[in-house]
Structure formats: C-alpha cells, structure tokens
mmCIF file of C-alpha atoms in Angstrom:
data_model
loop_
_atom_site.group_PDB
_atom_site.id
_atom_site.type_symbol
_atom_site.label_atom_id
_atom_site.label_comp_id
_atom_site.label_asym_id
_atom_site.label_seq_id
_atom_site.Cartn_x
_atom_site.Cartn_y
_atom_site.Cartn_z
ATOM 1 C CA MET A 1 -0.345 5.871 -19.003
ATOM 2 C CA ILE A 2 -1.706 5.475 -15.567
ATOM 3 C CA CYS A 3 -0.214 3.200 -13.010
ATOM 4 C CA LEU A 4 -1.451 2.817 -9.631
ATOM 5 C CA ALA A 5 0.604 0.951 -6.430
ATOM 6 C CA ASP A 6 0.053 0.697 -2.785
ATOM 7 C CA GLY A 7 0.836 3.001 -0.203
ATOM 8 C CA ASN A 8 4.503 2.346 -0.058
ATOM 9 C CA TRP A 9 4.746 2.258 -4.379
ATOM 10 C CA ALA A 10 6.147 -1.696 -4.262
ATOM 11 C CA ASN A 11 3.373 -3.006 -6.824
ATOM 12 C CA PRO A 12 2.444 -1.077 -9.335
ATOM 13 C CA VAL A 13 -0.317 -2.167 -11.504
ATOM 14 C CA VAL A 14 -0.614 -0.224 -15.247
ATOM 15 C CA VAL A 15 -4.194 0.408 -16.318
ATOM 16 C CA SER A 16 -3.613 2.166 -19.049
ATOM 17 C CA ALA A 17 -1.013 2.414 -21.433
ATOM 18 C CA GLU A 18 -2.231 3.266 -24.572
ATOM 19 C CA GLY A 19 -1.772 6.736 -26.205
ATOM 20 C CA THR A 20 -2.225 9.574 -23.648
ATOM 21 C CA SER A 21 -4.462 8.641 -20.234
ATOM 22 C CA CYS A 22 -4.939 12.286 -18.453
ATOM 23 C CA TYR A 23 -7.342 13.601 -15.285
ATOM 24 C CA PRO A 24 -7.705 10.837 -13.692
ATOM 25 C CA ARG A 25 -10.395 11.251 -10.388
ATOM 26 C CA PHE A 26 -11.222 9.034 -8.037
ATOM 27 C CA ASN A 27 -14.907 8.567 -6.810
ATOM 28 C CA GLY A 28 -15.435 9.512 -2.976
ATOM 29 C CA ASP A 29 -14.696 6.061 -1.190
ATOM 30 C CA GLY A 30 -11.921 5.475 -3.901
ATOM 31 C CA THR A 31 -12.927 2.283 -5.542
ATOM 32 C CA LYS A 32 -13.693 4.029 -9.129
ATOM 33 C CA LEU A 33 -11.488 5.785 -11.094
ATOM 34 C CA VAL A 34 -12.169 7.796 -14.547
ATOM 35 C CA TRP A 35 -9.850 9.488 -17.013
ATOM 36 C CA THR A 36 -9.708 10.816 -20.808
ATOM 37 C CA GLN A 37 -7.306 8.731 -22.873
ATOM 38 C CA THR A 38 -6.269 9.822 -26.128
ATOM 39 C CA VAL A 39 -5.346 7.483 -28.645
ATOM 40 C CA ALA A 40 -4.047 8.593 -32.605
ATOM 41 C CA GLY A 41 -6.062 12.506 -31.872
ATOM 42 C CA PHE A 42 -9.089 10.710 -30.336
ATOM 43 C CA SER A 43 -10.417 11.100 -26.749
ATOM 44 C CA ASP A 44 -12.854 9.112 -24.637
ATOM 45 C CA ILE A 45 -14.031 8.242 -21.193
ATOM 46 C CA TYR A 46 -12.479 5.551 -19.055
ATOM 47 C CA ILE A 47 -13.860 3.780 -15.968
ATOM 48 C CA LEU A 48 -11.673 1.432 -13.866
ATOM 49 C CA VAL A 49 -14.110 -0.560 -11.359
ATOM 50 C CA GLY A 50 -12.906 -3.914 -9.568
ATOM 51 C CA GLY A 51 -9.730 -3.775 -11.582
ATOM 52 C CA THR A 52 -11.231 -3.881 -14.551
ATOM 53 C CA ALA A 53 -11.111 -0.877 -17.350
ATOM 54 C CA GLN A 54 -13.323 -0.070 -20.144
ATOM 55 C CA SER A 55 -14.628 3.079 -22.224
ATOM 56 C CA VAL A 56 -17.372 4.715 -21.018
ATOM 57 C CA THR A 57 -17.405 6.997 -24.199
ATOM 58 C CA SER A 58 -16.907 6.089 -28.142
ATOM 59 C CA ASP A 59 -17.021 9.049 -30.078
ATOM 60 C CA GLY A 60 -13.807 10.534 -29.592
ATOM 61 C CA VAL A 61 -14.397 13.969 -28.572
ATOM 62 C CA SER A 62 -15.335 13.116 -24.861
ATOM 63 C CA TRP A 63 -13.010 14.403 -22.186
ATOM 64 C CA TYR A 64 -12.504 16.111 -18.211
ATOM 65 C CA ALA A 65 -14.662 13.626 -16.453
ATOM 66 C CA ASP A 66 -15.354 13.562 -12.425
ATOM 67 C CA PHE A 67 -17.818 11.767 -11.086
ATOM 68 C CA SER A 68 -20.952 12.394 -8.832
ATOM 69 C CA PRO A 69 -20.809 12.405 -5.102
ATOM 70 C CA ASN A 70 -22.477 9.254 -4.679
ATOM 71 C CA GLY A 71 -20.122 8.221 -7.430
ATOM 72 C CA ASP A 72 -23.223 6.791 -9.631
ATOM 73 C CA TRP A 73 -23.271 9.229 -12.304
ATOM 74 C CA LEU A 74 -20.236 11.346 -13.915
ATOM 75 C CA ALA A 75 -19.560 14.688 -15.262
ATOM 76 C CA TYR A 76 -17.780 15.187 -18.625
ATOM 77 C CA GLN A 77 -17.645 17.336 -22.007
ATOM 78 C CA SER A 78 -18.657 15.580 -25.255
ATOM 79 C CA ASN A 79 -19.044 17.461 -28.668
ATOM 80 C CA GLY A 80 -19.469 21.393 -27.315
ATOM 81 C CA GLU A 81 -21.757 20.222 -24.325
ATOM 82 C CA LEU A 82 -21.600 19.418 -20.831
ATOM 83 C CA ARG A 83 -23.614 16.078 -19.871
ATOM 84 C CA ILE A 84 -24.348 13.533 -17.674
ATOM 85 C CA MET A 85 -24.117 9.911 -17.728
ATOM 86 C CA SER A 86 -25.646 7.221 -15.612
ATOM 87 C CA LEU A 87 -23.130 4.599 -14.527
ATOM 88 C CA LYS A 88 -26.363 2.093 -13.719
ATOM 89 C CA ASP A 89 -27.420 2.222 -17.472
ATOM 90 C CA SER A 90 -24.831 4.754 -19.718
ATOM 91 C CA GLU A 91 -27.731 6.671 -20.219
ATOM 92 C CA SER A 92 -26.318 10.663 -21.169
ATOM 93 C CA GLU A 93 -27.478 13.605 -21.371
ATOM 94 C CA CYS A 94 -26.793 17.405 -22.478
ATOM 95 C CA VAL A 95 -26.938 19.812 -19.140
ATOM 96 C CA VAL A 96 -25.467 23.058 -20.849
ATOM 97 C CA LYS A 97 -25.393 23.627 -25.187
ATOM 98 C CA GLY A 98 -22.149 25.702 -26.361
ATOM 99 C CA VAL A 99 -19.167 24.589 -23.779
ATOM 100 C CA ASP A 100 -15.304 24.452 -24.018
ATOM 101 C CA LEU A 101 -14.019 23.401 -20.522
ATOM 102 C CA ILE A 102 -10.623 24.052 -19.545
ATOM 103 C CA CYS A 103 -10.956 21.389 -16.869
ATOM 104 C CA PRO A 104 -12.884 18.914 -15.465
ATOM 105 C CA PRO A 105 -15.888 19.686 -13.702
ATOM 106 C CA VAL A 106 -17.097 20.052 -9.890
ATOM 107 C CA TRP A 107 -20.080 18.118 -8.849
ATOM 108 C CA VAL A 108 -21.057 18.926 -5.517
ATOM 109 C CA THR A 109 -24.013 18.566 -3.224
ATOM 110 C CA LYS A 110 -24.967 19.768 -0.320
ATOM 111 C CA GLY A 111 -27.805 18.536 1.444
ATOM 112 C CA LEU A 112 -30.821 17.679 -1.406
ATOM 113 C CA VAL A 113 -29.176 20.441 -3.657
ATOM 114 C CA GLY A 114 -26.589 19.517 -5.921
ATOM 115 C CA ARG A 115 -24.523 21.660 -8.663
ATOM 116 C CA ILE A 116 -22.001 21.277 -10.665
ATOM 117 C CA TYR A 117 -19.257 24.032 -11.430
ATOM 118 C CA PHE A 118 -17.127 24.684 -14.504
ATOM 119 C CA VAL A 119 -14.865 26.163 -15.998
ATOM 120 C CA SER A 120 -16.174 27.068 -19.957
ATOM 121 C CA ARG A 121 -13.417 29.053 -22.623
ATOM 122 C CA SER A 122 -15.737 31.531 -24.250
ATOM 123 C CA ALA A 123 -15.512 32.720 -27.658
ATOM 124 C CA ASP A 124 -12.788 35.677 -27.143
ATOM 125 C CA GLY A 125 -10.732 33.399 -25.516
ATOM 126 C CA THR A 126 -11.654 34.377 -21.796
ATOM 127 C CA THR A 127 -12.333 32.064 -19.030
ATOM 128 C CA ASN A 128 -15.559 31.770 -16.666
ATOM 129 C CA LEU A 129 -16.521 29.596 -14.163
ATOM 130 C CA TYR A 130 -19.880 28.484 -14.227
ATOM 131 C CA VAL A 131 -22.820 26.494 -12.014
ATOM 132 C CA VAL A 132 -25.648 24.681 -13.445
ATOM 133 C CA SER A 133 -27.999 21.982 -11.394
ATOM 134 C CA PRO A 134 -27.708 18.617 -13.041
ATOM 135 C CA ARG A 135 -31.263 18.207 -13.049
ATOM 136 C CA ALA A 136 -31.017 20.823 -15.847
ATOM 137 C CA ARG A 137 -31.074 20.113 -19.302
ATOM 138 C CA ASP A 138 -29.894 21.469 -22.961
ATOM 139 C CA LYS A 139 -29.251 24.880 -21.474
ATOM 140 C CA ASP A 140 -27.492 27.475 -23.615
ATOM 141 C CA LEU A 141 -24.275 28.539 -21.955
ATOM 142 C CA SER A 142 -25.646 31.848 -22.279
ATOM 143 C CA GLY A 143 -28.681 31.107 -19.540
ATOM 144 C CA VAL A 144 -26.053 29.591 -17.444
ATOM 145 C CA ALA A 145 -25.137 31.494 -14.052
ATOM 146 C CA ILE A 146 -21.586 33.236 -13.422
ATOM 147 C CA ILE A 147 -19.711 32.870 -10.770
ATOM 148 C CA THR A 148 -16.614 34.343 -11.695
ATOM 149 C CA ALA A 149 -16.163 36.292 -15.058
ATOM 150 C CA ASN A 150 -12.830 36.716 -16.721
ATOM 151 C CA CYS A 151 -10.644 33.535 -14.850
ATOM 152 C CA ALA A 152 -7.147 33.721 -15.586
ATOM 153 C CA SER A 153 -6.190 31.050 -13.934
ATOM 154 C CA VAL A 154 -8.566 28.290 -12.142
ATOM 155 C CA PHE A 155 -8.276 24.895 -10.213
ATOM 156 C CA LEU A 156 -11.122 23.699 -9.341
ATOM 157 C CA THR A 157 -11.246 20.208 -6.867
ATOM 158 C CA ARG A 158 -13.168 18.318 -4.339
ATOM 159 C CA GLY A 159 -12.196 18.038 -0.517
ATOM 160 C CA PHE A 160 -8.568 17.883 0.864
ATOM 161 C CA ILE A 161 -5.684 18.985 -1.084
ATOM 162 C CA SER A 162 -2.067 18.324 0.515
#
C-alpha cells in the first residue's frame, strides 16, 4: 500500500491498496510519483499525477522505475531490458538488453549529457554498477560500461539523504 500524508501526518490518502506496492519515487519537483505494483505475481509500473493513479505498463513484468531529471521520461526494467518511456506519448524503447536489475535505476543529467546508472545481477550472481547514455538503443549488457564490478551491496540515490 502507498499512503501519502501532509507534513503533520494528519490527512493520509491511500494511493494504492491492491497487491504489493514498492519502490516509490518522486520526480524532481514532487508533482509525480511512480512505483511498482505487484498483484498475483504480475508487476507493472504505476504513476500518480494530479491525484490520479494510472498504470503506465500492462505487461505484468515491469518494475524498478525512476524519472528522468526533467520528469518527462521513465527508466525501468521490463522483460530483461532497461527501457525508457516518454510520459508524453507512452512510447517505450529498449536501451540495454540482458539486464536483471536489483534496484531502480538513477537517471542524471549534467549539462547536456545524460546518464542512466543501474545495478544488474549477472548469471554468476554478482552485481555490477553500470552506466549508459539514455540515447543508446538495443545495446547488449556486455557492451555497457561497468563502473564498479562485484558490488556487495548497493544503494543508488539522487539528491540528499536525511
């Protein structure tokens, strides 16, 4: 369940109730919320905009979503692919094939250069931290730059932790 409340926890609002809700992420200005909703073993990405929650995927195999820095795109995993989706027209494209994410990706922009950082589990069970351009299409994981190999424990975040 995802429940939102005001600063005093006085006016809680349940956003999702059915199944298991996990990995909630706000966009940069706090106007949108994305999360994974799992019901009967099928996982999809949901988004809350202006008080209305809606599914943005319906394949039953999508999870681990996060917003682009401008909030217009999502990066997420679906069917072993790191995908990006435009929230303007719902068009989705594969960036990297052969991924098994263990946490939501983090999409950052510095100047005109964008990068998506993600942690994927390999066939031998090790986890590696990768970086890829969001402009890449249909890259095989073996061709993506590894930042750190054999990560024992990883927690990716954007912004401040308090």
